[in-house]
Short mmCIF file of N, CA, C and O in Angstrom, two decimals:
data_model
loop_
_atom_site.label_atom_id
_atom_site.label_comp_id
_atom_site.label_asym_id
_atom_site.label_seq_id
_atom_site.Cartn_x
_atom_site.Cartn_y
_atom_site.Cartn_z
N MET A 1 0.62 -0.88 -0.01
CA MET A 1 -0.17 0.39 0.06
C MET A 1 0.60 1.16 0.03
O MET A 1 2.18 1.29 0.65
N ILE A 2 -0.34 2.47 -0.56
CA ILE A 2 0.93 4.03 -0.61
C ILE A 2 0.16 4.80 0.60
O ILE A 2 -0.88 4.55 -0.21
N LEU A 3 1.86 4.99 1.06
CA LEU A 3 0.82 5.51 2.23
C LEU A 3 1.30 7.13 2.02
O LEU A 3 2.33 7.50 1.95
N ASN A 4 0.21 8.54 2.49
CA ASN A 4 0.43 9.83 2.63
C ASN A 4 0.08 9.70 3.88
O ASN A 4 -0.83 10.06 4.17
N GLU A 5 0.49 10.87 4.45
CA GLU A 5 0.10 11.95 6.13
C GLU A 5 1.04 13.06 5.47
O GLU A 5 1.56 13.88 5.58
N ARG A 6 -0.11 13.86 5.64
CA ARG A 6 -0.19 15.38 5.88
C ARG A 6 -1.03 16.61 7.38
O ARG A 6 -1.61 15.90 7.10
N GLU A 7 -0.09 17.68 7.73
CA GLU A 7 -0.79 17.47 8.52
C GLU A 7 -1.20 18.97 8.31
O GLU A 7 -1.29 19.66 7.12
N THR A 8 -2.64 18.93 8.24
CA THR A 8 -3.75 19.94 7.38
C THR A 8 -4.15 21.47 9.21
O THR A 8 -3.65 20.82 10.82
N ASP A 9 -4.80 22.11 8.83
CA ASP A 9 -5.28 22.65 10.63
C ASP A 9 -5.98 22.49 11.08
O ASP A 9 -6.01 22.24 12.14
N GLU A 10 -6.89 21.37 10.71
CA GLU A 10 -7.54 20.75 11.01
C GLU A 10 -7.63 18.81 11.59
O GLU A 10 -7.73 18.25 12.26
N GLY A 11 -6.24 18.51 11.44
CA GLY A 11 -5.99 17.46 12.54
C GLY A 11 -4.78 16.84 10.87
O GLY A 11 -4.94 17.59 10.28
N LEU A 12 -4.51 15.41 11.48
CA LEU A 12 -3.42 14.86 10.16
C LEU A 12 -4.13 14.36 9.06
O LEU A 12 -5.54 13.54 9.67
N LEU A 13 -4.04 14.56 7.46
CA LEU A 13 -4.34 14.11 6.90
C LEU A 13 -4.21 12.56 6.54
O LEU A 13 -3.08 12.82 5.70
N VAL A 14 -4.61 11.36 6.15
CA VAL A 14 -4.33 10.14 5.54
C VAL A 14 -4.45 10.02 4.17
O VAL A 14 -6.18 9.60 4.44
N ALA A 15 -4.50 9.64 3.51
CA ALA A 15 -4.69 8.89 1.97
C ALA A 15 -3.42 7.42 2.14
O ALA A 15 -2.73 8.20 2.06
N VAL A 16 -4.47 6.48 1.92
CA VAL A 16 -3.70 5.31 1.71
C VAL A 16 -4.81 4.67 0.83
O VAL A 16 -5.65 5.26 -0.12
N CYS A 17 -3.67 3.89 -0.69
CA CYS A 17 -4.34 3.30 -2.01
C CYS A 17 -3.47 2.26 -2.00
O CYS A 17 -2.43 2.08 -1.59
N ASP A 18 -4.26 0.88 -2.40
CA ASP A 18 -2.93 -0.17 -3.44
C ASP A 18 -2.47 0.58 -3.98
O ASP A 18 -2.00 1.25 -4.68
N ASP A 19 -1.75 -0.36 -4.08
CA ASP A 19 -0.54 -0.23 -4.91
C ASP A 19 -1.02 0.04 -6.56
O ASP A 19 -0.15 1.02 -7.29
N ASP A 20 -1.79 -0.73 -7.07
CA ASP A 20 -1.78 -0.97 -8.86
C ASP A 20 -2.90 0.44 -8.68
O ASP A 20 -3.27 -0.10 -10.38
N VAL A 21 -3.22 0.67 -7.82
CA VAL A 21 -4.83 1.42 -8.58
C VAL A 21 -3.87 3.35 -8.46
O VAL A 21 -4.79 4.27 -9.30
N LEU A 22 -2.74 3.53 -7.45
CA LEU A 22 -1.89 4.41 -8.25
C LEU A 22 -2.33 5.19 -9.54
O LEU A 22 -1.66 4.83 -11.01
N GLY A 23 -3.15 6.34 -10.06
CA GLY A 23 -3.51 6.67 -11.79
C GLY A 23 -3.99 6.84 -12.08
O GLY A 23 -4.82 6.80 -13.64
N GLU A 24 -4.59 5.43 -11.99
CA GLU A 24 -6.10 5.01 -11.83
C GLU A 24 -7.00 6.09 -11.92
O GLU A 24 -7.73 6.75 -11.26
N THR A 25 -8.32 5.91 -12.68
CA THR A 25 -9.16 6.62 -12.96
C THR A 25 -10.86 5.58 -12.16
O THR A 25 -10.58 4.84 -13.89
N PHE A 26 -11.45 5.24 -11.35
CA PHE A 26 -12.52 4.64 -12.03
C PHE A 26 -13.79 5.63 -11.77
O PHE A 26 -13.54 6.27 -11.17
N GLU A 27 -14.72 5.27 -12.18
CA GLU A 27 -16.00 5.76 -13.15
C GLU A 27 -17.20 4.86 -12.94
O GLU A 27 -17.01 3.50 -13.61
N ASP A 28 -18.73 5.12 -12.46
CA ASP A 28 -19.23 4.69 -12.36
C ASP A 28 -20.99 5.33 -11.68
O ASP A 28 -20.62 5.69 -10.90
N ASP A 29 -21.81 4.79 -12.50
CA ASP A 29 -23.24 5.89 -12.25
C ASP A 29 -22.72 6.99 -11.63
O ASP A 29 -23.64 7.23 -10.83
N GLY A 30 -22.17 8.01 -12.91
CA GLY A 30 -22.27 9.03 -12.27
C GLY A 30 -21.32 9.43 -11.38
O GLY A 30 -20.49 11.07 -11.29
N VAL A 31 -20.15 8.59 -10.90
CA VAL A 31 -19.65 8.54 -9.80
C VAL A 31 -17.61 8.67 -10.64
O VAL A 31 -17.69 7.78 -11.53
N SER A 32 -16.86 9.86 -10.21
CA SER A 32 -15.58 9.25 -10.82
C SER A 32 -14.50 9.78 -10.15
O SER A 32 -14.74 10.87 -9.11
N LEU A 33 -13.72 8.92 -9.52
CA LEU A 33 -12.57 8.56 -8.67
C LEU A 33 -10.88 8.76 -9.52
O LEU A 33 -11.13 7.54 -9.97
N THR A 34 -10.68 10.21 -9.17
CA THR A 34 -9.05 9.91 -9.89
C THR A 34 -7.90 9.79 -9.19
O THR A 34 -8.37 10.03 -7.73
N VAL A 35 -7.04 7.97 -8.92
CA VAL A 35 -6.25 8.45 -7.85
C VAL A 35 -5.14 8.62 -8.22
O VAL A 35 -3.61 8.62 -8.77
N THR A 36 -5.23 10.30 -7.51
CA THR A 36 -3.75 11.08 -7.99
C THR A 36 -2.70 11.27 -7.51
O THR A 36 -3.00 10.91 -6.40
N GLU A 37 -1.05 11.17 -8.32
CA GLU A 37 -0.06 11.39 -7.52
C GLU A 37 0.02 11.93 -6.47
O GLU A 37 1.17 12.12 -5.75
N GLU A 38 -0.70 13.29 -6.22
CA GLU A 38 -1.02 14.43 -5.79
C GLU A 38 -1.14 14.28 -4.76
O GLU A 38 -0.70 14.90 -4.03
N PHE A 39 -2.49 13.68 -4.27
CA PHE A 39 -3.39 13.24 -2.97
C PHE A 39 -2.97 12.13 -3.27
O PHE A 39 -2.73 11.55 -1.59
N TYR A 40 -2.60 10.88 -3.25
CA TYR A 40 -2.55 9.70 -2.72
C TYR A 40 -1.11 9.09 -2.46
O TYR A 40 -0.23 8.51 -2.69
N GLY A 41 0.16 10.20 -3.81
CA GLY A 41 1.30 9.07 -3.52
C GLY A 41 1.72 9.78 -2.08
O GLY A 41 1.93 10.79 -1.57
N GLY A 42 3.29 8.35 -1.76
CA GLY A 42 3.84 8.87 -0.25
C GLY A 42 4.43 7.78 -0.78
O GLY A 42 5.26 7.07 -1.72
N ASP A 43 5.21 6.74 -0.03
CA ASP A 43 6.04 6.22 0.36
C ASP A 43 5.24 4.76 0.99
O ASP A 43 3.73 4.09 0.99
N GLU A 44 6.02 3.48 0.35
CA GLU A 44 5.42 2.24 0.44
C GLU A 44 4.61 1.67 1.95
O GLU A 44 5.78 2.58 2.34
N ALA A 45 3.69 1.34 2.24
CA ALA A 45 3.89 0.84 3.90
C ALA A 45 3.16 -0.17 4.51
O ALA A 45 2.64 -1.39 3.04
N ASP A 46 3.20 -0.95 5.08
CA ASP A 46 2.96 -2.34 4.92
C ASP A 46 1.98 -2.02 6.17
O ASP A 46 1.31 -1.39 6.63
N GLU A 47 0.84 -3.32 6.58
CA GLU A 47 0.01 -3.41 7.12
C GLU A 47 -0.54 -2.04 8.81
O GLU A 47 -1.02 -1.94 8.49
N GLN A 48 0.64 -2.92 9.41
CA GLN A 48 0.27 -1.96 10.12
C GLN A 48 1.49 -0.57 10.73
O GLN A 48 0.15 0.06 11.26
N THR A 49 1.48 0.18 9.96
CA THR A 49 2.45 0.75 9.28
C THR A 49 0.74 2.23 9.13
O THR A 49 0.62 3.21 9.66
N VAL A 50 0.43 1.25 8.39
CA VAL A 50 -1.00 1.83 8.20
C VAL A 50 -2.08 1.93 9.08
O VAL A 50 -2.42 2.28 9.57
N VAL A 51 -2.05 1.35 9.91
CA VAL A 51 -3.07 1.21 11.46
C VAL A 51 -1.98 2.27 12.16
O VAL A 51 -3.04 2.69 12.13
N ASP A 52 -1.71 2.04 12.10
CA ASP A 52 -0.86 2.97 13.36
C ASP A 52 -1.24 4.63 12.37
O ASP A 52 -1.40 5.49 13.64
N SER A 53 -1.10 5.08 11.36
CA SER A 53 -1.44 6.42 10.42
C SER A 53 -3.40 6.41 10.81
O SER A 53 -4.02 7.48 11.49
N LEU A 54 -3.23 5.14 10.43
CA LEU A 54 -5.33 5.76 10.80
C LEU A 54 -5.42 6.04 12.02
O LEU A 54 -6.81 6.67 12.14
N ALA A 55 -4.51 5.72 12.85
CA ALA A 55 -5.38 5.76 14.40
C ALA A 55 -4.65 6.83 15.00
O ALA A 55 -5.17 7.51 16.19
N ARG A 56 -3.84 7.60 13.81
CA ARG A 56 -3.98 8.99 14.62
C ARG A 56 -4.25 9.86 13.88
O ARG A 56 -4.08 11.10 13.90
N ALA A 57 -4.95 9.59 12.54
CA ALA A 57 -6.51 10.55 11.87
C ALA A 57 -7.05 11.00 12.02
O ALA A 57 -7.89 10.01 12.46
N SER A 58 -7.17 12.50 11.95
CA SER A 58 -8.54 13.09 12.28
C SER A 58 -9.36 12.92 11.16
O SER A 58 -10.52 12.63 10.55
N VAL A 59 -8.86 12.96 9.69
CA VAL A 59 -9.61 12.90 7.80
C VAL A 59 -8.85 11.45 7.73
O VAL A 59 -7.56 11.26 7.56
N ALA A 60 -9.21 10.44 6.82
CA ALA A 60 -8.75 9.16 5.68
C ALA A 60 -9.21 9.13 4.95
O ALA A 60 -10.42 9.22 4.66
N ASN A 61 -8.45 8.76 4.01
CA ASN A 61 -9.16 8.44 2.34
C ASN A 61 -8.73 7.26 1.80
O ASN A 61 -7.42 7.50 1.97
N LEU A 62 -8.92 6.62 1.98
CA LEU A 62 -8.40 5.00 1.25
C LEU A 62 -9.48 4.39 -0.37
O LEU A 62 -10.63 4.69 -0.06
N VAL A 63 -8.22 4.11 -0.63
CA VAL A 63 -8.87 3.80 -2.17
C VAL A 63 -7.56 1.96 -2.33
O VAL A 63 -7.11 1.90 -2.16
N GLY A 64 -8.80 1.37 -2.89
CA GLY A 64 -8.33 0.05 -3.56
C GLY A 64 -8.77 -1.67 -2.32
O GLY A 64 -9.13 -0.88 -0.70
N THR A 65 -8.99 -2.25 -3.18
CA THR A 65 -9.55 -3.24 -2.15
C THR A 65 -8.67 -3.57 -0.81
O THR A 65 -9.21 -3.73 -0.24
N GLU A 66 -7.60 -4.20 -1.22
CA GLU A 66 -6.77 -3.75 0.13
C GLU A 66 -6.42 -2.89 1.71
O GLU A 66 -7.30 -3.52 2.44
N ALA A 67 -7.16 -1.79 0.68
CA ALA A 67 -7.07 -0.69 1.46
C ALA A 67 -7.91 -0.43 2.70
O ALA A 67 -7.99 -0.44 3.98
N VAL A 68 -8.59 -0.60 1.57
CA VAL A 68 -10.11 -0.74 2.28
C VAL A 68 -11.11 -1.77 2.99
O VAL A 68 -11.22 -1.65 4.38
N GLU A 69 -10.32 -3.18 2.98
CA GLU A 69 -10.57 -3.54 3.48
C GLU A 69 -9.43 -4.24 4.91
O GLU A 69 -10.02 -4.61 5.84
N LEU A 70 -8.49 -3.29 4.94
CA LEU A 70 -7.45 -3.59 6.58
C LEU A 70 -8.50 -2.23 6.97
O LEU A 70 -8.38 -3.06 8.03
N ALA A 71 -8.88 -1.26 6.79
CA ALA A 71 -9.55 -0.22 7.41
C ALA A 71 -10.75 -0.65 8.21
O ALA A 71 -11.17 -0.93 9.06
N ILE A 72 -11.83 -1.71 7.49
CA ILE A 72 -13.26 -2.24 7.51
C ILE A 72 -12.29 -3.66 9.05
O ILE A 72 -12.99 -3.76 10.18
N ARG A 73 -10.97 -4.36 8.13
CA ARG A 73 -10.61 -5.42 9.23
C ARG A 73 -10.46 -4.86 10.67
O ARG A 73 -10.09 -4.89 12.21
N GLU A 74 -10.00 -3.29 10.52
CA GLU A 74 -9.19 -3.71 12.28
C GLU A 74 -10.71 -1.61 12.72
O GLU A 74 -9.99 -1.34 13.55
N GLY A 75 -11.96 -1.78 12.32
CA GLY A 75 -12.60 -0.57 12.98
C GLY A 75 -12.95 0.73 12.44
O GLY A 75 -13.26 0.74 13.18
N PHE A 76 -11.64 1.50 11.02
CA PHE A 76 -11.59 2.46 10.99
C PHE A 76 -12.86 2.92 10.51
O PHE A 76 -13.66 4.07 10.04
N VAL A 77 -13.24 1.97 9.45
CA VAL A 77 -14.86 2.21 8.61
C VAL A 77 -16.03 0.75 8.41
O VAL A 77 -15.59 -0.29 9.00
N ASP A 78 -17.06 1.88 8.62
CA ASP A 78 -17.85 0.21 8.63
C ASP A 78 -18.91 -0.41 6.90
O ASP A 78 -18.26 0.86 6.53
N GLU A 79 -18.38 -1.36 7.42
CA GLU A 79 -18.76 -1.70 5.44
C GLU A 79 -20.03 -1.26 4.86
O GLU A 79 -19.78 -0.72 3.75
N ALA A 80 -20.58 -0.53 5.46
CA ALA A 80 -21.96 -0.34 4.29
C ALA A 80 -21.32 1.47 4.21
O ALA A 80 -22.60 1.12 3.47
N ASN A 81 -20.91 1.50 5.23
CA ASN A 81 -20.77 3.35 4.57
C ASN A 81 -19.55 3.42 2.45
O ASN A 81 -18.56 4.32 2.85
N VAL A 82 -18.76 2.05 2.24
CA VAL A 82 -18.16 1.83 1.50
C VAL A 82 -18.69 2.30 0.11
O VAL A 82 -19.28 1.38 -0.57
N LEU A 83 -18.14 2.09 -0.90
CA LEU A 83 -18.18 3.12 -2.07
C LEU A 83 -17.52 2.16 -2.77
O LEU A 83 -16.29 1.69 -3.07
N GLU A 84 -18.74 1.34 -4.14
CA GLU A 84 -17.90 0.33 -5.21
C GLU A 84 -18.15 1.30 -6.58
O GLU A 84 -18.96 1.57 -6.43
N ILE A 85 -16.46 1.68 -6.64
CA ILE A 85 -17.06 2.25 -7.48
C ILE A 85 -16.10 1.58 -8.95
O ILE A 85 -15.29 1.36 -8.68
N GLU A 86 -16.79 1.41 -9.48
CA GLU A 86 -15.83 0.55 -10.80
C GLU A 86 -15.12 -1.05 -10.42
O GLU A 86 -15.82 -2.01 -10.05
N THR A 87 -13.93 -1.10 -10.65
CA THR A 87 -13.12 -2.09 -10.47
C THR A 87 -12.36 -2.14 -8.47
O THR A 87 -11.60 -3.23 -7.80
N THR A 88 -12.88 -0.85 -8.20
CA THR A 88 -12.47 -1.04 -6.37
C THR A 88 -13.25 -0.57 -5.77
O THR A 88 -13.97 -0.44 -5.70
N ARG A 89 -12.76 0.06 -4.60
CA ARG A 89 -13.62 0.29 -3.17
C ARG A 89 -12.66 1.49 -3.44
O ARG A 89 -11.56 1.60 -2.93
N HIS A 90 -13.80 2.65 -1.98
CA HIS A 90 -12.94 3.56 -1.40
C HIS A 90 -13.72 3.78 -0.92
O HIS A 90 -15.32 3.90 -0.28
N ALA A 91 -13.46 4.49 0.26
CA ALA A 91 -13.74 5.06 1.90
C ALA A 91 -13.38 6.36 3.23
O ALA A 91 -11.66 5.93 1.72
N GLN A 92 -14.06 6.61 3.10
CA GLN A 92 -13.71 7.74 4.00
C GLN A 92 -13.45 8.11 5.76
O GLN A 92 -15.29 7.49 5.64
N PHE A 93 -13.24 8.49 5.68
CA PHE A 93 -13.80 8.69 7.87
C PHE A 93 -13.17 9.71 8.15
O PHE A 93 -12.02 10.68 7.80
N LEU A 94 -13.94 11.12 9.01
CA LEU A 94 -14.03 12.05 9.73
C LEU A 94 -13.70 11.48 10.90
O LEU A 94 -14.32 10.87 11.97
N ARG A 95 -12.80 11.85 11.94
CA ARG A 95 -12.47 11.94 13.33
C ARG A 95 -12.96 13.35 14.26
O ARG A 95 -12.77 14.03 13.64
N MET A 96 -13.86 13.00 14.34
CA MET A 96 -14.39 14.43 15.08
C MET A 96 -14.75 14.10 17.26
O MET A 96 -14.30 13.55 17.49
#
């Protein structure tokens, strides 16, 4: 997975995507999602590093089956709130 962290005025923003979706665009039922290098590009990360990052995140954006499944399994995202866009999955969370 690829992990990108940035500090914002609202807290830590974490973006995670599967390696194979970076640079791809997914479209389905009028929804379009482009996984840009600018937003999602970062460092290769193993599962534990991603989990640690999500635990500190105020906001997170996740794209890809592996990234979203990890977030579900670790309790960050409810499966009912996951979007299926073409051949990938997308989820976001906001910690208040």
